[in-house]
Amino acid sequence: MTSATKTMSKGNAAFSNQVTNVLNGFDVLFNANKLGKLHDLIKSAAKKYAAVKVAYTKTNARVSNLIAALSIFCQVMVDIMTSILAILGAIPLGAISSTGSIAASIFNSLSSLSNDTVQIKATYPLFDKVSAGVSKALPSNKNTQAPVFRHALKVVDLSYAIGGKKILNHLNLTFERGGKYAIIGRSGVGKSTLLKILDGQITDYTGHVYIDNKDLRTMSMAELTKVSQYVDQNVYLFNDSVANNTSLWENQSQSKHRLQEAFSKAKVDFVKFPGQIIQENGQNLSGGQKQRLALARFFYAPKPIAFVDEGTSALDAKTAKLVTEEFLKDPDMTLIEVSHHLDHELRGAYDQVIDLGA
């Protein structure tokens, strides 16, 4: 029983750690349109925990049953001994009446055992209901068609305020398909706010945002994340392999080339092998290494629109320039990048540099 309790304790800790690890990466899965993986990963951890829990319950039940069996055996032996002594005349015959009390104790024990069994079986439908509900609530990982962005993303008379303070005021912008745009300006002018509005993270704005003439407010997040991806300066990495952190648990046996290509574009040169394990939120990596893996995650499965919010801020100038060039030379990608330190040599490569502070 002591061993089973220790195993149960370890299983509980492992389950809690895995759930925390996955939920902390919610934004990563959300922006990659892979929320279905949230269910898969937690379900996998839950199955492992359930196996430990079942083993513990079985052990506990065996111990309880053994104690009950010994109790019954002892009570029966007392009844037999009482009868023998009564026959031999050592005790009065009336003492045999105590057998009824002993029998009652036996049947009570059996009744309790049966009741426990029924209660355990009664929980099965509850688990089935929860599983069905979660499966229904979460989106499918399967995209029926490739993401399409044909014309332009337009911002029309966009305004946004926080606590009565205007952050964005009657903004009008057009981002053409395949165009490269840099958003600059002093701190606090709303660069990241604008990007989060375009990405659907902020919705309480006035005005309109259109993607191919479709109002952003009428689009589901599943639709939006099929055509766009947000690359944040705040990186989250899962406690898993480098390969899984990059591909978000796709089958790498069918996409080794894509993985290597993503590493090459993001300048990930510190990985010894794809199966290398990353500690929770990349505790065993530097800020620059974490950011490069986040960029590799984007390059592994690029979307037509890339919202990049200081995506190279933790990189040295040379590496940041090389990675930015990878974004700029893709003719099919629409790049909308927020930058506090725009590389002067690359400034001319952008179709438009938008200064919100001007």
C-alpha positions as a LaTeX table, in Angstrom:
\begin{tabular}{lrrr}
\hline
Residue & $x$ (\AA) & $y$ (\AA) & $z$ (\AA) \\
\hline
Met1 & 0.00 & 0.00 & 0.00 \\
Thr2 & 2.91 & 2.34 & 0.75 \\
Ser3 & 4.36 & 1.71 & $-2.71$ \\
Ala4 & 0.98 & 2.34 & $-4.36$ \\
Thr5 & 0.60 & 5.63 & $-2.48$ \\
Lys6 & 4.04 & 6.82 & $-3.63$ \\
Thr7 & 3.22 & 5.91 & $-7.24$ \\
Met8 & $-0.10$ & 7.73 & $-6.94$ \\
Ser9 & 1.63 & 10.85 & $-5.60$ \\
Lys10 & 4.15 & 10.87 & $-8.48$ \\
Gly11 & 1.36 & 10.36 & $-11.02$ \\
Asn12 & $-0.62$ & 13.27 & $-9.58$ \\
Ala13 & 2.43 & 15.55 & $-9.78$ \\
Ala14 & 3.19 & 14.49 & $-13.37$ \\
Phe15 & $-0.42$ & 15.15 & $-14.42$ \\
Ser16 & $-0.47$ & 18.59 & $-12.79$ \\
Asn17 & 2.83 & 19.55 & $-14.43$ \\
Gln18 & 1.68 & 18.44 & $-17.87$ \\
Val19 & $-1.64$ & 20.29 & $-17.63$ \\
Thr20 & 0.16 & 23.44 & $-16.45$ \\
Asn21 & 2.67 & 23.08 & $-19.28$ \\
Val22 & $-0.05$ & 22.77 & $-21.91$ \\
Leu23 & $-2.35$ & 25.51 & $-20.57$ \\
Asn24 & 0.53 & 27.97 & $-20.31$ \\
Gly25 & 1.03 & 27.47 & $-24.02$ \\
Phe26 & $-2.62$ & 28.22 & $-24.86$ \\
Asp27 & $-1.74$ & 31.35 & $-26.87$ \\
Val28 & 0.80 & 29.41 & $-28.93$ \\
Leu29 & $-1.73$ & 26.73 & $-29.90$ \\
Phe30 & $-4.46$ & 29.33 & $-30.43$ \\
Asn31 & $-2.40$ & 31.44 & $-32.84$ \\
Ala32 & $-1.32$ & 28.32 & $-34.74$ \\
Asn33 & $-4.97$ & 27.19 & $-35.08$ \\
Lys34 & $-4.15$ & 24.01 & $-33.18$ \\
Leu35 & $-6.47$ & 24.24 & $-30.17$ \\
Gly36 & $-7.47$ & 20.65 & $-30.86$ \\
Lys37 & $-4.00$ & 19.69 & $-29.62$ \\
Leu38 & $-4.95$ & 21.11 & $-26.22$ \\
His39 & $-7.51$ & 18.34 & $-25.88$ \\
Asp40 & $-5.16$ & 15.66 & $-27.23$ \\
Leu41 & $-2.27$ & 16.54 & $-24.90$ \\
Ile42 & $-4.40$ & 16.84 & $-21.77$ \\
Lys43 & $-6.28$ & 13.66 & $-22.70$ \\
Ser44 & $-2.98$ & 11.81 & $-23.06$ \\
Ala45 & $-1.82$ & 13.03 & $-19.65$ \\
Ala46 & $-5.21$ & 12.20 & $-18.15$ \\
Lys47 & $-5.04$ & 8.63 & $-19.48$ \\
Lys48 & $-1.66$ & 8.11 & $-17.82$ \\
Tyr49 & $-2.96$ & 9.57 & $-14.57$ \\
Ala50 & $-6.13$ & 7.47 & $-14.83$ \\
Ala51 & $-4.02$ & 4.31 & $-15.15$ \\
Val52 & $-2.13$ & 5.23 & $-11.98$ \\
Lys53 & $-5.38$ & 6.09 & $-10.21$ \\
Val54 & $-6.98$ & 2.80 & $-11.25$ \\
Ala55 & $-3.94$ & 0.84 & $-10.06$ \\
Tyr56 & $-4.08$ & 2.65 & $-6.71$ \\
Thr57 & $-7.82$ & 2.01 & $-6.38$ \\
Lys58 & $-7.36$ & $-1.67$ & $-7.19$ \\
Thr59 & $-4.62$ & $-1.99$ & $-4.60$ \\
Asn60 & $-6.74$ & $-0.19$ & $-2.04$ \\
Ala61 & $-9.68$ & $-2.45$ & $-2.87$ \\
Arg62 & $-7.55$ & $-5.59$ & $-2.53$ \\
Val63 & $-6.39$ & $-4.50$ & 0.89 \\
Ser64 & $-9.94$ & $-3.64$ & 1.96 \\
Asn65 & $-11.25$ & $-6.95$ & 0.64 \\
Leu66 & $-8.50$ & $-8.88$ & 2.38 \\
Ile67 & $-9.32$ & $-7.21$ & 5.68 \\
Ala68 & $-13.03$ & $-7.89$ & 5.15 \\
Ala69 & $-12.31$ & $-11.54$ & 4.27 \\
Leu70 & $-10.19$ & $-12.01$ & 7.36 \\
Ser71 & $-12.90$ & $-10.40$ & 9.47 \\
Ile72 & $-15.53$ & $-12.72$ & 8.04 \\
Phe73 & $-13.30$ & $-15.75$ & 8.45 \\
Cys74 & $-12.66$ & $-14.90$ & 12.09 \\
Gln75 & $-16.35$ & $-14.34$ & 12.77 \\
Val76 & $-17.26$ & $-17.68$ & 11.19 \\
Met77 & $-14.59$ & $-19.42$ & 13.22 \\
Val78 & $-16.03$ & $-17.88$ & 16.38 \\
Asp79 & $-19.46$ & $-19.19$ & 15.39 \\
Ile80 & $-18.07$ & $-22.70$ & 14.80 \\
Met81 & $-16.12$ & $-22.71$ & 18.04 \\
Thr82 & $-19.20$ & $-21.51$ & 19.90 \\
Ser83 & $-21.27$ & $-24.37$ & 18.49 \\
Ile84 & $-18.59$ & $-26.97$ & 19.35 \\
Leu85 & $-18.30$ & $-25.72$ & 22.90 \\
Ala86 & $-22.07$ & $-25.75$ & 23.27 \\
Ile87 & $-22.27$ & $-29.37$ & 22.06 \\
Leu88 & $-19.53$ & $-30.37$ & 24.47 \\
Gly89 & $-21.48$ & $-28.71$ & 27.23 \\
Ala90 & $-18.76$ & $-26.23$ & 28.00 \\
Ile91 & $-21.13$ & $-23.31$ & 27.45 \\
Pro92 & $-24.91$ & $-22.93$ & 27.40 \\
Leu93 & $-26.76$ & $-23.71$ & 24.20 \\
Gly94 & $-28.18$ & $-20.21$ & 24.25 \\
Ala95 & $-24.76$ & $-18.87$ & 23.31 \\
Ile96 & $-25.34$ & $-20.14$ & 19.79 \\
Ser97 & $-27.89$ & $-17.35$ & 19.31 \\
Ser98 & $-24.97$ & $-15.00$ & 18.91 \\
Thr99 & $-24.47$ & $-16.61$ & 15.51 \\
Gly100 & $-27.28$ & $-14.45$ & 14.18 \\
Ser101 & $-25.41$ & $-11.32$ & 15.13 \\
Ile102 & $-22.27$ & $-12.64$ & 13.49 \\
Ala103 & $-24.20$ & $-13.51$ & 10.30 \\
Ala104 & $-25.62$ & $-9.98$ & 10.23 \\
Ser105 & $-22.13$ & $-8.54$ & 10.36 \\
Ile106 & $-21.09$ & $-10.79$ & 7.47 \\
Phe107 & $-23.99$ & $-9.73$ & 5.26 \\
Asn108 & $-23.47$ & $-6.08$ & 6.12 \\
Ser109 & $-19.89$ & $-6.35$ & 4.92 \\
Leu110 & $-20.97$ & $-7.98$ & 1.66 \\
Ser111 & $-23.63$ & $-5.33$ & 1.16 \\
Ser112 & $-21.08$ & $-2.58$ & 1.65 \\
Leu113 & $-18.77$ & $-4.22$ & $-0.88$ \\
Ser114 & $-21.56$ & $-4.48$ & $-3.47$ \\
Asn115 & $-22.53$ & $-0.85$ & $-2.89$ \\
Asp116 & $-18.98$ & 0.33 & $-3.53$ \\
Thr117 & $-18.85$ & $-1.64$ & $-6.79$ \\
Val118 & $-22.07$ & $-0.08$ & $-8.01$ \\
Gln119 & $-20.82$ & 3.42 & $-7.16$ \\
Ile120 & $-17.61$ & 2.91 & $-9.12$ \\
Lys121 & $-19.48$ & 1.66 & $-12.19$ \\
Ala122 & $-21.90$ & 4.58 & $-11.90$ \\
Thr123 & $-19.07$ & 7.04 & $-12.63$ \\
Tyr124 & $-18.39$ & 5.64 & $-16.13$ \\
Pro125 & $-21.19$ & 7.62 & $-17.85$ \\
Leu126 & $-19.90$ & 10.82 & $-16.25$ \\
Phe127 & $-16.48$ & 10.37 & $-17.85$ \\
Asp128 & $-18.09$ & 9.55 & $-21.20$ \\
Lys129 & $-20.20$ & 12.72 & $-20.98$ \\
Val130 & $-17.22$ & 14.93 & $-20.14$ \\
Ser131 & $-15.17$ & 13.41 & $-22.96$ \\
Ala132 & $-17.99$ & 13.93 & $-25.46$ \\
Gly133 & $-18.53$ & 17.51 & $-24.30$ \\
Val134 & $-14.86$ & 18.45 & $-24.59$ \\
Ser135 & $-14.58$ & 16.86 & $-28.04$ \\
Lys136 & $-17.59$ & 18.83 & $-29.22$ \\
Ala137 & $-16.35$ & 22.13 & $-27.79$ \\
Leu138 & $-12.86$ & 22.05 & $-29.26$ \\
Pro139 & $-12.22$ & 22.73 & $-32.96$ \\
Ser140 & $-10.90$ & 20.05 & $-35.24$ \\
Asn141 & $-7.24$ & 20.04 & $-36.24$ \\
Lys142 & $-8.20$ & 19.05 & $-39.76$ \\
Asn143 & $-8.39$ & 21.94 & $-42.20$ \\
Thr144 & $-10.65$ & 21.10 & $-45.11$ \\
Gln145 & $-8.87$ & 23.59 & $-47.35$ \\
Ala146 & $-5.62$ & 25.52 & $-47.53$ \\
Pro147 & $-5.68$ & 29.03 & $-46.04$ \\
Val148 & $-6.40$ & 31.71 & $-48.63$ \\
Phe149 & $-5.72$ & 35.46 & $-48.57$ \\
Arg150 & $-6.29$ & 36.97 & $-52.01$ \\
His151 & $-6.36$ & 40.75 & $-51.98$ \\
Ala152 & $-5.83$ & 43.06 & $-49.01$ \\
Leu153 & $-6.28$ & 43.73 & $-45.32$ \\
Lys154 & $-7.90$ & 47.13 & $-44.81$ \\
Val155 & $-8.24$ & 49.29 & $-41.71$ \\
Val156 & $-11.10$ & 51.81 & $-41.96$ \\
Asp157 & $-11.62$ & 54.67 & $-39.47$ \\
Leu158 & $-10.18$ & 52.57 & $-36.64$ \\
Ser159 & $-10.13$ & 54.03 & $-33.13$ \\
Tyr160 & $-9.30$ & 52.48 & $-29.78$ \\
Ala161 & $-9.19$ & 53.89 & $-26.26$ \\
Ile162 & $-8.20$ & 52.59 & $-22.83$ \\
Gly163 & $-9.76$ & 54.26 & $-19.81$ \\
Gly164 & $-10.86$ & 57.22 & $-21.90$ \\
Lys165 & $-7.38$ & 57.73 & $-23.36$ \\
Lys166 & $-7.19$ & 57.50 & $-27.14$ \\
Ile167 & $-4.56$ & 55.02 & $-28.30$ \\
Leu168 & $-5.54$ & 54.85 & $-31.97$ \\
Asn169 & $-7.55$ & 57.64 & $-33.59$ \\
His170 & $-9.43$ & 57.31 & $-36.91$ \\
Leu171 & $-6.73$ & 55.16 & $-38.51$ \\
Asn172 & $-6.98$ & 54.21 & $-42.19$ \\
Leu173 & $-4.49$ & 51.73 & $-43.67$ \\
Thr174 & $-4.27$ & 49.21 & $-46.50$ \\
Phe175 & $-2.00$ & 46.16 & $-46.44$ \\
Glu176 & $-1.82$ & 44.56 & $-49.88$ \\
Arg177 & $-1.34$ & 40.82 & $-50.33$ \\
Gly178 & 2.37 & 39.98 & $-50.45$ \\
Gly179 & 3.33 & 43.43 & $-49.16$ \\
Lys180 & 5.93 & 44.07 & $-46.48$ \\
Tyr181 & 5.01 & 46.65 & $-43.84$ \\
Ala182 & 6.85 & 47.96 & $-40.79$ \\
Ile183 & 5.01 & 49.78 & $-38.01$ \\
Ile184 & 7.23 & 52.10 & $-35.98$ \\
Gly185 & 6.80 & 54.91 & $-33.48$ \\
Arg186 & 7.61 & 55.88 & $-29.94$ \\
Ser187 & 6.57 & 53.69 & $-27.02$ \\
Gly188 & 2.87 & 53.93 & $-26.17$ \\
Val189 & 1.54 & 55.06 & $-29.56$ \\
Gly190 & $-0.34$ & 51.79 & $-30.09$ \\
Lys191 & 1.89 & 49.68 & $-32.34$ \\
Ser192 & 1.33 & 46.39 & $-30.53$ \\
Thr193 & $-2.30$ & 47.35 & $-29.87$ \\
Leu194 & $-2.90$ & 47.75 & $-33.61$ \\
Leu195 & $-1.32$ & 44.38 & $-34.30$ \\
Lys196 & $-3.49$ & 42.68 & $-31.67$ \\
Ile197 & $-6.60$ & 44.26 & $-33.18$ \\
Leu198 & $-5.64$ & 42.97 & $-36.63$ \\
Asp199 & $-5.02$ & 39.53 & $-35.11$ \\
Gly200 & $-8.42$ & 39.48 & $-33.39$ \\
Gln201 & $-7.05$ & 39.57 & $-29.86$ \\
Ile202 & $-8.66$ & 42.96 & $-29.14$ \\
Thr203 & $-12.27$ & 43.41 & $-30.26$ \\
Asp204 & $-13.66$ & 46.46 & $-28.44$ \\
Tyr205 & $-12.54$ & 48.98 & $-31.07$ \\
Thr206 & $-14.57$ & 51.31 & $-33.25$ \\
Gly207 & $-14.30$ & 51.34 & $-37.02$ \\
His208 & $-13.67$ & 48.33 & $-39.21$ \\
Val209 & $-11.01$ & 45.85 & $-40.25$ \\
Tyr210 & $-11.55$ & 43.94 & $-43.48$ \\
Ile211 & $-9.73$ & 40.87 & $-44.77$ \\
Asp212 & $-10.58$ & 40.43 & $-48.45$ \\
Asn213 & $-13.64$ & 42.66 & $-47.89$ \\
Lys214 & $-14.86$ & 40.47 & $-45.03$ \\
Asp215 & $-15.34$ & 42.28 & $-41.72$ \\
Leu216 & $-13.02$ & 40.91 & $-39.06$ \\
Arg217 & $-15.87$ & 40.95 & $-36.52$ \\
Thr218 & $-17.82$ & 38.42 & $-38.61$ \\
Met219 & $-14.90$ & 35.99 & $-38.83$ \\
Ser220 & $-14.47$ & 33.15 & $-36.37$ \\
Met221 & $-11.09$ & 32.75 & $-34.72$ \\
Ala222 & $-10.70$ & 29.46 & $-36.58$ \\
Glu223 & $-11.10$ & 31.32 & $-39.89$ \\
Leu224 & $-8.69$ & 34.07 & $-38.86$ \\
Thr225 & $-5.96$ & 31.76 & $-37.62$ \\
Lys226 & $-6.07$ & 29.85 & $-40.90$ \\
Val227 & $-4.82$ & 32.92 & $-42.77$ \\
Ser228 & $-2.72$ & 34.66 & $-40.12$ \\
Gln229 & $-0.32$ & 33.97 & $-37.29$ \\
Tyr230 & 0.92 & 36.21 & $-34.49$ \\
Val231 & 4.61 & 36.01 & $-33.61$ \\
Asp232 & 4.96 & 37.49 & $-30.13$ \\
Gln233 & 8.08 & 38.81 & $-28.43$ \\
Asn234 & 6.95 & 36.92 & $-25.32$ \\
Val235 & 7.81 & 33.34 & $-26.20$ \\
Tyr236 & 6.36 & 30.21 & $-24.58$ \\
Leu237 & 7.97 & 26.80 & $-25.05$ \\
Phe238 & 6.52 & 23.48 & $-23.95$ \\
Asn239 & 8.31 & 20.96 & $-21.77$ \\
Asp240 & 8.80 & 18.66 & $-24.75$ \\
Ser241 & 11.18 & 17.99 & $-27.63$ \\
Val242 & 12.52 & 20.69 & $-29.95$ \\
Ala243 & 10.71 & 18.98 & $-32.83$ \\
Asn244 & 7.34 & 19.01 & $-31.07$ \\
Asn245 & 7.81 & 22.62 & $-30.00$ \\
Thr246 & 8.45 & 23.57 & $-33.62$ \\
Ser247 & 5.85 & 21.44 & $-35.41$ \\
Leu248 & 3.33 & 21.45 & $-32.54$ \\
Trp249 & 3.14 & 17.66 & $-32.53$ \\
Glu250 & 2.85 & 17.02 & $-36.25$ \\
Asn251 & 4.31 & 13.78 & $-37.57$ \\
Gln252 & 7.95 & 14.74 & $-38.21$ \\
Ser253 & 8.68 & 11.48 & $-40.05$ \\
Gln254 & 6.76 & 12.97 & $-42.97$ \\
Ser255 & 8.20 & 16.47 & $-42.67$ \\
Lys256 & 11.89 & 16.27 & $-41.74$ \\
His257 & 12.73 & 18.59 & $-44.61$ \\
Arg258 & 10.25 & 21.21 & $-43.36$ \\
Leu259 & 11.76 & 21.01 & $-39.89$ \\
Gln260 & 15.29 & 21.55 & $-41.17$ \\
Glu261 & 14.12 & 24.37 & $-43.43$ \\
Ala262 & 12.42 & 26.09 & $-40.49$ \\
Phe263 & 15.60 & 25.76 & $-38.39$ \\
Ser264 & 17.62 & 27.22 & $-41.25$ \\
Lys265 & 15.36 & 30.25 & $-41.72$ \\
Ala266 & 15.18 & 30.98 & $-37.97$ \\
Lys267 & 18.94 & 30.42 & $-37.56$ \\
Val268 & 18.42 & 27.65 & $-35.01$ \\
Asp269 & 21.99 & 26.37 & $-34.85$ \\
Phe270 & 22.14 & 25.27 & $-31.21$ \\
Val271 & 19.98 & 22.14 & $-31.41$ \\
Lys272 & 21.96 & 18.90 & $-31.21$ \\
Phe273 & 19.07 & 16.72 & $-32.40$ \\
Pro274 & 15.28 & 17.24 & $-32.91$ \\
Gly275 & 14.45 & 15.02 & $-29.94$ \\
Gln276 & 16.35 & 17.29 & $-27.55$ \\
Ile277 & 14.09 & 18.08 & $-24.58$ \\
Ile278 & 13.29 & 21.64 & $-23.60$ \\
Gln279 & 12.53 & 22.37 & $-19.96$ \\
Glu280 & 9.28 & 24.11 & $-19.01$ \\
Asn281 & 9.08 & 27.44 & $-20.85$ \\
Gly282 & 12.66 & 26.99 & $-22.07$ \\
Gln283 & 14.40 & 27.33 & $-18.71$ \\
Asn284 & 17.48 & 25.66 & $-20.19$ \\
Leu285 & 17.68 & 28.14 & $-23.10$ \\
Ser286 & 18.67 & 31.78 & $-23.46$ \\
Gly287 & 16.18 & 34.45 & $-24.51$ \\
Gly288 & 17.61 & 34.54 & $-28.02$ \\
Gln289 & 17.44 & 30.76 & $-28.39$ \\
Lys290 & 13.82 & 30.74 & $-27.24$ \\
Gln291 & 12.92 & 33.44 & $-29.73$ \\
Arg292 & 14.60 & 31.59 & $-32.59$ \\
Leu293 & 12.58 & 28.47 & $-31.80$ \\
Ala294 & 9.39 & 30.56 & $-31.79$ \\
Leu295 & 10.35 & 31.90 & $-35.22$ \\
Ala296 & 11.09 & 28.36 & $-36.42$ \\
Arg297 & 7.59 & 27.43 & $-35.27$ \\
Phe298 & 6.21 & 30.08 & $-37.64$ \\
Phe299 & 8.45 & 29.13 & $-40.57$ \\
Tyr300 & 7.49 & 25.45 & $-40.15$ \\
Ala301 & 3.86 & 26.24 & $-40.99$ \\
Pro302 & 3.76 & 29.80 & $-42.36$ \\
Lys303 & 0.42 & 31.54 & $-42.86$ \\
Pro304 & $-0.36$ & 34.06 & $-45.62$ \\
Ile305 & $-0.33$ & 36.94 & $-43.11$ \\
Ala306 & 2.45 & 37.28 & $-40.52$ \\
Phe307 & 1.86 & 39.63 & $-37.58$ \\
Val308 & 5.32 & 40.00 & $-36.03$ \\
Asp309 & 5.50 & 41.93 & $-32.74$ \\
Glu310 & 9.18 & 42.57 & $-31.99$ \\
Gly311 & 9.81 & 38.99 & $-33.10$ \\
Thr312 & 13.60 & 39.44 & $-33.22$ \\
Ser313 & 14.06 & 41.72 & $-30.19$ \\
Ala314 & 16.12 & 39.15 & $-28.24$ \\
Leu315 & 18.49 & 38.40 & $-31.13$ \\
Asp316 & 21.80 & 40.04 & $-31.87$ \\
Ala317 & 21.76 & 42.58 & $-34.72$ \\
Lys318 & 23.34 & 40.24 & $-37.29$ \\
Thr319 & 20.97 & 37.32 & $-36.60$ \\
Ala320 & 17.94 & 39.62 & $-36.41$ \\
Lys321 & 18.78 & 40.99 & $-39.84$ \\
Leu322 & 19.19 & 37.51 & $-41.35$ \\
Val323 & 15.85 & 36.33 & $-39.94$ \\
Thr324 & 14.05 & 39.50 & $-41.08$ \\
Glu325 & 15.43 & 38.94 & $-44.58$ \\
Glu326 & 13.72 & 35.52 & $-44.60$ \\
Phe327 & 10.37 & 37.26 & $-44.03$ \\
Leu328 & 11.09 & 39.94 & $-46.62$ \\
Lys329 & 12.11 & 37.64 & $-49.47$ \\
Asp330 & 8.95 & 35.51 & $-49.39$ \\
Pro331 & 6.79 & 36.99 & $-52.19$ \\
Asp332 & 3.60 & 35.28 & $-51.00$ \\
Met333 & 3.79 & 36.39 & $-47.38$ \\
Thr334 & 2.10 & 39.57 & $-46.18$ \\
Leu335 & 4.36 & 40.87 & $-43.41$ \\
Ile336 & 3.06 & 43.38 & $-40.86$ \\
Glu337 & 5.85 & 43.92 & $-38.36$ \\
Val338 & 6.11 & 46.08 & $-35.26$ \\
Ser339 & 9.65 & 47.26 & $-34.60$ \\
His340 & 11.29 & 49.63 & $-32.16$ \\
His341 & 14.66 & 49.31 & $-33.88$ \\
Leu342 & 14.15 & 48.98 & $-37.63$ \\
Asp343 & 17.34 & 48.00 & $-39.44$ \\
His344 & 18.36 & 50.98 & $-41.59$ \\
Glu345 & 19.84 & 48.74 & $-44.29$ \\
Leu346 & 16.56 & 46.85 & $-44.63$ \\
Arg347 & 14.28 & 49.88 & $-44.46$ \\
Gly348 & 14.14 & 50.17 & $-48.24$ \\
Ala349 & 13.00 & 46.53 & $-48.57$ \\
Tyr350 & 9.63 & 47.34 & $-46.99$ \\
Asp351 & 6.77 & 48.47 & $-49.21$ \\
Gln352 & 5.74 & 50.93 & $-46.52$ \\
Val353 & 7.05 & 52.08 & $-43.15$ \\
Ile354 & 4.14 & 53.34 & $-41.04$ \\
Asp355 & 5.05 & 55.76 & $-38.25$ \\
Leu356 & 2.14 & 55.86 & $-35.79$ \\
Gly357 & 3.82 & 58.63 & $-33.84$ \\
Ala358 & 4.08 & 60.99 & $-36.79$ \\
\hline
\end{tabular}
